[in-house]
Amino acid sequence: MAALGSPLRTLRGLLRELRHTSGWAGRPYRDTPAYRHIIAAFRSNQVTSEKLCRAQQELHFQAATYLCLLRSVREHAALHQEYHGKGERSPEEVAGLVGFRLPQQPGGKG
Amino acid sequence: LWGRFLPTQFLRPHPAAAGSGPVGLGGGRAYAPPAERKRFYQNVSISQGEGGFEINLDHRKLKTPQGKLFTAPSEALAIAVATEWDSQKDTIKFYTMHLTTLCNTALDNPTQRNKTQLIRAAVKFLDTDTICYRVEEPPALAELQKNEWDPVVAWAEKRYNVAIGSSTSILGPTIPASTKQTFISHLASYNMWALQGIEYVITQLKSLILSLGLIDRHLTVEKAVLLSRLEEEYQIRRWGNVEWAHDYDLCELRARTAAGTLFVHLCSESSTVKHKLLQD
């Protein structure tokens, strides 16, 4: 069985990630289907530190996996924005890098 | 390959709104679908239809890249997909929406593979499974591989009652045919959607055994990714970390692996039963 840590910690992490992701439409994160689903699932299974119940373990593993997904996507997007977010240079800029200018073709390319 | 396909036509055709680079004068680039487009919807919600759970972007129903109606087999999966769409800010970053991509692949099956072909592709990885394919040099790395990977191989051998072993030969490990057959039979018990997910995870981690460790909840995503990248981690500890490359790749691999694993579990309702049967 994978070493998952405390379910409470996973839940707190999940709620924190949900708080990060929502808010574009101005809706509080508590209003989202994801939040409601996660709270309901944790509550109904009453995830405790008991190691015996298979359903609890499965749910906790799913929750931890989802937390990893949300966290990694957010971190990856942040890294992308910071290091790779500028996009490609236009042909004009590339030419300008080495001191050239592209020719003017008022009639369009032949 | 499929994961890179960017869905521009999921609602109605938008050939002009694609915003691609200049064509003709000063450009001449072939049409490249945009990696991002503006968020055009306010509300994301799910609803239950005949084929499964559907995603609504405002009043419009989400479609797959091939134009089919998007349906997810489970509510939890639909909610997770809806959350992906809802967390987009000003622009939609398709490359972060892994669950959506997985669902699209399952619905469209663009590579047009059937169950047997998928299973064959998955089990083929065993011949060059990362954790069976060992180095001899440097000794520190060989030792690390032994300490970290041997227990996982042992776990798989015990759990599935097979012989796998490991090898330092350049040809890789020799896997007995009976072992492959056992895994083929095991994978056949998963439905088509779950299999797409399993094959995806295997392709990401480059290891069938690590993927099974994940599916069987023996490893966490973080641990499985660490084991898959063991040599990289060793080199990083030796030579230093480069954030824009190493961390970037690490986060992306974690995200994809987590998405694939979650996808498999959410698509295989009978996984609990399977667990009990195999454990004996």
Tab-separated table of N, CA and C in Angstrom, chain B residues 27-131:
chain	number	residue	atom	x	y	z
B	27	GLY	N	5.660	35.766	-44.600
B	27	GLY	CA	5.440	34.587	-43.749
B	27	GLY	C	5.547	33.313	-44.548
B	28	GLY	N	4.449	32.814	-45.015
B	28	GLY	CA	4.487	31.584	-45.788
B	28	GLY	C	4.512	30.371	-44.893
B	29	ARG	N	4.242	30.524	-43.572
B	29	ARG	CA	4.206	29.354	-42.701
B	29	ARG	C	2.930	28.577	-42.949
B	30	ALA	N	3.022	27.265	-42.798
B	30	ALA	CA	1.809	26.450	-42.884
B	30	ALA	C	0.921	26.764	-41.698
B	31	TYR	N	-0.383	26.530	-41.825
B	31	TYR	CA	-1.312	26.828	-40.741
B	31	TYR	C	-0.943	26.035	-39.497
B	32	ALA	N	-0.774	26.738	-38.392
B	32	ALA	CA	-0.475	26.062	-37.140
B	32	ALA	C	-1.595	26.371	-36.167
B	33	PRO	N	-2.303	25.367	-35.678
B	33	PRO	CA	-3.378	25.652	-34.726
B	33	PRO	C	-2.797	26.311	-33.485
B	34	PRO	N	-3.516	27.274	-32.922
B	34	PRO	CA	-2.975	28.002	-31.781
B	34	PRO	C	-2.873	27.096	-30.567
B	35	ALA	N	-1.822	27.292	-29.777
B	35	ALA	CA	-1.713	26.510	-28.557
B	35	ALA	C	-2.677	27.040	-27.508
B	36	GLU	N	-3.125	28.287	-27.695
B	36	GLU	CA	-4.045	28.862	-26.727
B	36	GLU	C	-5.104	29.653	-27.469
B	37	ARG	N	-6.286	29.706	-26.909
B	37	ARG	CA	-7.266	30.670	-27.416
B	37	ARG	C	-8.004	31.262	-26.229
B	38	LYS	N	-8.682	32.358	-26.472
B	38	LYS	CA	-9.290	33.083	-25.363
B	38	LYS	C	-10.419	32.272	-24.752
B	39	ARG	N	-10.587	32.459	-23.452
B	39	ARG	CA	-11.726	31.841	-22.801
B	39	ARG	C	-12.981	32.561	-23.254
B	40	PHE	N	-13.941	31.797	-23.756
B	40	PHE	CA	-15.119	32.412	-24.376
B	40	PHE	C	-16.391	32.072	-23.637
B	41	TYR	N	-16.261	31.436	-22.482
B	41	TYR	CA	-17.452	31.005	-21.766
B	41	TYR	C	-17.371	31.501	-20.335
B	42	GLN	N	-18.522	31.691	-19.718
B	42	GLN	CA	-18.535	32.114	-18.326
B	42	GLN	C	-18.640	30.922	-17.402
B	43	ASN	N	-19.674	30.126	-17.643
B	43	ASN	CA	-19.966	29.056	-16.695
B	43	ASN	C	-19.699	27.678	-17.278
B	44	VAL	N	-19.158	26.820	-16.429
B	44	VAL	CA	-18.958	25.427	-16.804
B	44	VAL	C	-19.834	24.590	-15.898
B	45	SER	N	-20.602	23.682	-16.503
B	45	SER	CA	-21.419	22.807	-15.664
B	45	SER	C	-21.480	21.435	-16.310
B	46	ILE	N	-21.932	20.454	-15.549
B	46	ILE	CA	-22.088	19.122	-16.128
B	46	ILE	C	-23.562	18.737	-16.092
B	47	SER	N	-23.944	17.855	-17.016
B	47	SER	CA	-25.311	17.354	-17.021
B	47	SER	C	-25.263	15.905	-17.468
B	48	GLN	N	-26.288	15.166	-17.117
B	48	GLN	CA	-26.282	13.755	-17.461
B	48	GLN	C	-27.105	13.531	-18.710
B	49	GLY	N	-26.477	12.920	-19.728
B	49	GLY	CA	-27.186	12.615	-20.963
B	49	GLY	C	-27.320	11.125	-21.135
B	50	GLU	N	-27.714	10.725	-22.352
B	50	GLU	CA	-27.911	9.292	-22.601
B	50	GLU	C	-26.596	8.528	-22.585
B	51	GLY	N	-25.558	9.143	-23.168
B	51	GLY	CA	-24.298	8.410	-23.323
B	51	GLY	C	-23.378	8.547	-22.128
B	52	GLY	N	-23.762	9.414	-21.192
B	52	GLY	CA	-22.872	9.643	-20.058
B	52	GLY	C	-23.012	11.076	-19.593
B	53	PHE	N	-21.983	11.551	-18.915
B	53	PHE	CA	-22.020	12.903	-18.384
B	53	PHE	C	-21.442	13.870	-19.394
B	54	GLU	N	-22.162	14.980	-19.644
B	54	GLU	CA	-21.728	15.946	-20.648
B	54	GLU	C	-21.244	17.220	-19.973
B	55	ILE	N	-20.385	17.945	-20.709
B	55	ILE	CA	-19.840	19.202	-20.190
B	55	ILE	C	-20.496	20.350	-20.929
B	56	ASN	N	-21.007	21.315	-20.195
B	56	ASN	CA	-21.626	22.493	-20.805
B	56	ASN	C	-20.771	23.724	-20.559
B	57	LEU	N	-20.403	24.382	-21.664
B	57	LEU	CA	-19.698	25.661	-21.565
B	57	LEU	C	-20.731	26.719	-21.893
B	58	ASP	N	-21.212	27.436	-20.868
B	58	ASP	CA	-22.415	28.263	-20.995
B	58	ASP	C	-23.549	27.367	-21.489
B	59	HIS	N	-24.134	27.682	-22.635
B	59	HIS	CA	-25.245	26.857	-23.108
B	59	HIS	C	-24.788	25.842	-24.136
B	60	ARG	N	-23.476	25.842	-24.458
B	60	ARG	CA	-23.000	24.957	-25.527
B	60	ARG	C	-22.453	23.659	-24.944
B	61	LYS	N	-22.649	22.587	-25.703
B	61	LYS	CA	-22.130	21.301	-25.246
B	61	LYS	C	-20.741	21.082	-25.814
B	62	LEU	N	-19.835	20.611	-24.951
B	62	LEU	CA	-18.478	20.356	-25.399
B	62	LEU	C	-18.438	19.183	-26.363
B	63	LYS	N	-17.612	19.318	-27.418
B	63	LYS	CA	-17.447	18.223	-28.368
B	63	LYS	C	-15.973	17.823	-28.440
B	64	THR	N	-15.745	16.617	-28.971
B	64	THR	CA	-14.368	16.150	-29.143
B	64	THR	C	-13.791	16.788	-30.407
B	65	PRO	N	-12.461	16.682	-30.589
B	65	PRO	CA	-11.859	17.232	-31.812
B	65	PRO	C	-12.472	16.688	-33.092
B	66	GLN	N	-12.970	15.441	-33.062
B	66	GLN	CA	-13.593	14.891	-34.269
B	66	GLN	C	-15.075	15.208	-34.355
B	67	GLY	N	-15.560	16.035	-33.440
B	67	GLY	CA	-16.931	16.521	-33.548
B	67	GLY	C	-17.961	15.713	-32.804
B	68	LYS	N	-17.520	14.646	-32.115
B	68	LYS	CA	-18.517	13.856	-31.370
B	68	LYS	C	-18.907	14.602	-30.107
B	69	LEU	N	-20.088	14.268	-29.566
B	69	LEU	CA	-20.484	14.839	-28.294
B	69	LEU	C	-19.575	14.269	-27.198
B	70	PHE	N	-19.063	15.157	-26.357
B	70	PHE	CA	-18.165	14.731	-25.287
B	70	PHE	C	-18.979	14.103	-24.167
B	71	THR	N	-18.689	12.846	-23.834
B	71	THR	CA	-19.358	12.211	-22.696
B	71	THR	C	-18.311	11.503	-21.841
B	72	ALA	N	-18.498	11.582	-20.544
B	72	ALA	CA	-17.619	10.882	-19.615
B	72	ALA	C	-18.434	9.805	-18.909
B	73	PRO	N	-17.838	8.628	-18.658
B	73	PRO	CA	-18.611	7.539	-18.078
B	73	PRO	C	-18.920	7.709	-16.592
B	74	SER	N	-18.170	8.571	-15.897
B	74	SER	CA	-18.460	8.718	-14.474
B	74	SER	C	-18.577	10.184	-14.098
B	75	GLU	N	-19.371	10.438	-13.067
B	75	GLU	CA	-19.618	11.819	-12.661
B	75	GLU	C	-18.345	12.474	-12.155
B	76	ALA	N	-17.571	11.705	-11.369
B	76	ALA	CA	-16.336	12.272	-10.813
B	76	ALA	C	-15.404	12.722	-11.926
B	77	LEU	N	-15.308	11.901	-12.993
B	77	LEU	CA	-14.444	12.271	-14.114
B	77	LEU	C	-14.960	13.529	-14.791
B	78	ALA	N	-16.292	13.594	-14.967
B	78	ALA	CA	-16.874	14.781	-15.599
B	78	ALA	C	-16.599	16.026	-14.771
B	79	ILE	N	-16.710	15.900	-13.460
B	79	ILE	CA	-16.453	17.053	-12.596
B	79	ILE	C	-15.002	17.498	-12.734
B	80	ALA	N	-14.101	16.525	-12.788
B	80	ALA	CA	-12.681	16.874	-12.911
B	80	ALA	C	-12.420	17.564	-14.245
B	81	VAL	N	-13.045	17.078	-15.328
B	81	VAL	CA	-12.881	17.721	-16.642
B	81	VAL	C	-13.452	19.129	-16.606
B	82	ALA	N	-14.646	19.260	-15.983
B	82	ALA	CA	-15.264	20.587	-15.883
B	82	ALA	C	-14.349	21.535	-15.118
B	83	THR	N	-13.708	21.028	-14.084
B	83	THR	CA	-12.795	21.864	-13.307
B	83	THR	C	-11.623	22.321	-14.158
B	84	GLU	N	-11.128	21.412	-15.040
B	84	GLU	CA	-10.045	21.820	-15.943
B	84	GLU	C	-10.479	23.009	-16.784
B	85	TRP	N	-11.712	22.932	-17.335
B	85	TRP	CA	-12.197	24.026	-18.185
B	85	TRP	C	-12.443	25.277	-17.359
B	86	ASP	N	-12.902	25.093	-16.131
B	86	ASP	CA	-13.231	26.251	-15.318
B	86	ASP	C	-11.993	26.958	-14.800
B	87	SER	N	-10.858	26.218	-14.711
B	87	SER	CA	-9.672	26.868	-14.155
B	87	SER	C	-8.880	27.630	-15.197
B	88	GLN	N	-9.347	27.622	-16.455
B	88	GLN	CA	-8.658	28.433	-17.453
B	88	GLN	C	-8.959	29.890	-17.183
B	89	LYS	N	-7.923	30.740	-17.266
B	89	LYS	CA	-8.152	32.157	-16.986
B	89	LYS	C	-8.438	32.883	-18.296
B	90	ASP	N	-7.608	33.807	-18.714
B	90	ASP	CA	-7.937	34.565	-19.922
B	90	ASP	C	-7.813	33.730	-21.177
B	91	THR	N	-6.811	32.857	-21.199
B	91	THR	CA	-6.633	31.996	-22.362
B	91	THR	C	-6.786	30.550	-21.936
B	92	ILE	N	-7.228	29.725	-22.891
B	92	ILE	CA	-7.377	28.295	-22.631
B	92	ILE	C	-6.066	27.620	-22.984
B	93	LYS	N	-5.439	27.038	-21.975
B	93	LYS	CA	-4.160	26.377	-22.219
B	93	LYS	C	-4.421	24.878	-22.356
B	94	PHE	N	-4.558	24.446	-23.607
B	94	PHE	CA	-4.931	23.049	-23.840
B	94	PHE	C	-3.886	22.078	-23.315
B	95	TYR	N	-2.637	22.515	-23.301
B	95	TYR	CA	-1.594	21.569	-22.900
B	95	TYR	C	-1.620	21.278	-21.403
B	96	THR	N	-2.472	21.987	-20.647
B	96	THR	CA	-2.597	21.675	-19.227
B	96	THR	C	-3.816	20.807	-18.940
B	97	MET	N	-4.627	20.539	-19.978
B	97	MET	CA	-5.906	19.863	-19.742
B	97	MET	C	-5.793	18.382	-20.075
B	98	HIS	N	-5.104	17.666	-19.203
B	98	HIS	CA	-4.761	16.269	-19.501
B	98	HIS	C	-5.971	15.351	-19.454
B	99	LEU	N	-6.874	15.557	-18.502
B	99	LEU	CA	-8.034	14.671	-18.416
B	99	LEU	C	-8.933	14.849	-19.626
B	100	THR	N	-9.086	16.100	-20.060
B	100	THR	CA	-9.879	16.346	-21.271
B	100	THR	C	-9.258	15.618	-22.460
B	101	THR	N	-7.947	15.730	-22.576
B	101	THR	CA	-7.249	15.068	-23.678
B	101	THR	C	-7.450	13.562	-23.632
B	102	LEU	N	-7.351	12.984	-22.444
B	102	LEU	CA	-7.525	11.532	-22.315
B	102	LEU	C	-8.931	11.118	-22.720
B	103	CYS	N	-9.925	11.887	-22.287
B	103	CYS	CA	-11.298	11.565	-22.667
B	103	CYS	C	-11.477	11.664	-24.177
B	104	ASN	N	-10.912	12.726	-24.766
B	104	ASN	CA	-11.011	12.890	-26.216
B	104	ASN	C	-10.393	11.703	-26.938
B	105	THR	N	-9.237	11.235	-26.434
B	105	THR	CA	-8.581	10.087	-27.060
B	105	THR	C	-9.461	8.857	-26.961
B	106	ALA	N	-10.071	8.656	-25.774
B	106	ALA	CA	-10.922	7.476	-25.600
B	106	ALA	C	-12.155	7.541	-26.499
B	107	LEU	N	-12.710	8.736	-26.666
B	107	LEU	CA	-13.926	8.881	-27.456
B	107	LEU	C	-13.643	8.784	-28.951
B	108	ASP	N	-12.566	9.428	-29.408
B	108	ASP	CA	-12.273	9.480	-30.842
B	108	ASP	C	-11.437	8.302	-31.320
B	109	ASN	N	-10.629	7.752	-30.439
B	109	ASN	CA	-9.697	6.680	-30.797
B	109	ASN	C	-8.994	6.980	-32.122
B	110	PRO	N	-8.232	8.061	-32.165
B	110	PRO	CA	-7.662	8.503	-33.436
B	110	PRO	C	-6.656	7.531	-34.032
B	111	THR	N	-5.979	6.745	-33.185
B	111	THR	CA	-5.040	5.775	-33.726
B	111	THR	C	-5.769	4.494	-34.125
B	112	GLN	N	-7.061	4.447	-33.876
B	112	GLN	CA	-7.931	3.348	-34.289
B	112	GLN	C	-7.409	1.983	-33.886
B	113	ARG	N	-7.030	1.890	-32.614
B	113	ARG	CA	-6.549	0.604	-32.127
B	113	ARG	C	-7.665	-0.087	-31.366
B	114	ASN	N	-7.711	-1.408	-31.488
B	114	ASN	CA	-8.692	-2.139	-30.686
B	114	ASN	C	-8.015	-2.597	-29.399
B	115	LYS	N	-8.806	-3.317	-28.575
B	115	LYS	CA	-8.321	-3.688	-27.251
B	115	LYS	C	-7.036	-4.524	-27.342
B	116	THR	N	-7.046	-5.502	-28.248
B	116	THR	CA	-5.881	-6.392	-28.368
B	116	THR	C	-4.623	-5.607	-28.727
B	117	GLN	N	-4.780	-4.644	-29.646
B	117	GLN	CA	-3.610	-3.879	-30.071
B	117	GLN	C	-3.095	-3.010	-28.937
B	118	LEU	N	-4.020	-2.428	-28.163
B	118	LEU	CA	-3.613	-1.602	-27.031
B	118	LEU	C	-2.838	-2.429	-26.022
B	119	ILE	N	-3.361	-3.610	-25.711
B	119	ILE	CA	-2.714	-4.469	-24.724
B	119	ILE	C	-1.336	-4.884	-25.225
B	120	ARG	N	-1.271	-5.208	-26.513
B	120	ARG	CA	0.015	-5.623	-27.074
B	120	ARG	C	1.027	-4.491	-26.959
B	121	ALA	N	0.577	-3.254	-27.263
B	121	ALA	CA	1.470	-2.095	-27.160
B	121	ALA	C	1.954	-1.920	-25.727
B	122	ALA	N	1.042	-2.142	-24.769
B	122	ALA	CA	1.407	-1.965	-23.370
B	122	ALA	C	2.425	-3.009	-22.924
B	123	VAL	N	2.153	-4.277	-23.225
B	123	VAL	CA	3.020	-5.347	-22.742
B	123	VAL	C	4.374	-5.312	-23.450
B	124	LYS	N	4.394	-4.729	-24.653
B	124	LYS	CA	5.661	-4.634	-25.392
B	124	LYS	C	6.703	-3.843	-24.611
B	125	PHE	N	6.229	-2.899	-23.777
B	125	PHE	CA	7.151	-2.084	-22.997
B	125	PHE	C	7.956	-2.910	-22.018
B	126	LEU	N	7.435	-4.092	-21.682
B	126	LEU	CA	8.112	-4.901	-20.682
B	126	LEU	C	9.512	-5.308	-21.140
B	127	ASP	N	9.693	-5.487	-22.448
B	127	ASP	CA	10.995	-5.917	-22.957
B	127	ASP	C	12.091	-4.889	-22.681
B	128	THR	N	11.682	-3.628	-22.568
B	128	THR	CA	12.687	-2.598	-22.290
B	128	THR	C	12.248	-1.776	-21.094
B	129	ASP	N	11.598	-2.456	-20.158
B	129	ASP	CA	11.085	-1.774	-18.977
B	129	ASP	C	12.214	-1.042	-18.248
B	130	THR	N	11.957	0.224	-17.934
B	130	THR	CA	12.994	1.052	-17.304
B	130	THR	C	13.600	0.382	-16.097
B	131	ILE	N	12.752	-0.217	-15.228
B	131	ILE	CA	13.328	-0.688	-13.969
B	131	ILE	C	13.969	-2.068	-14.091
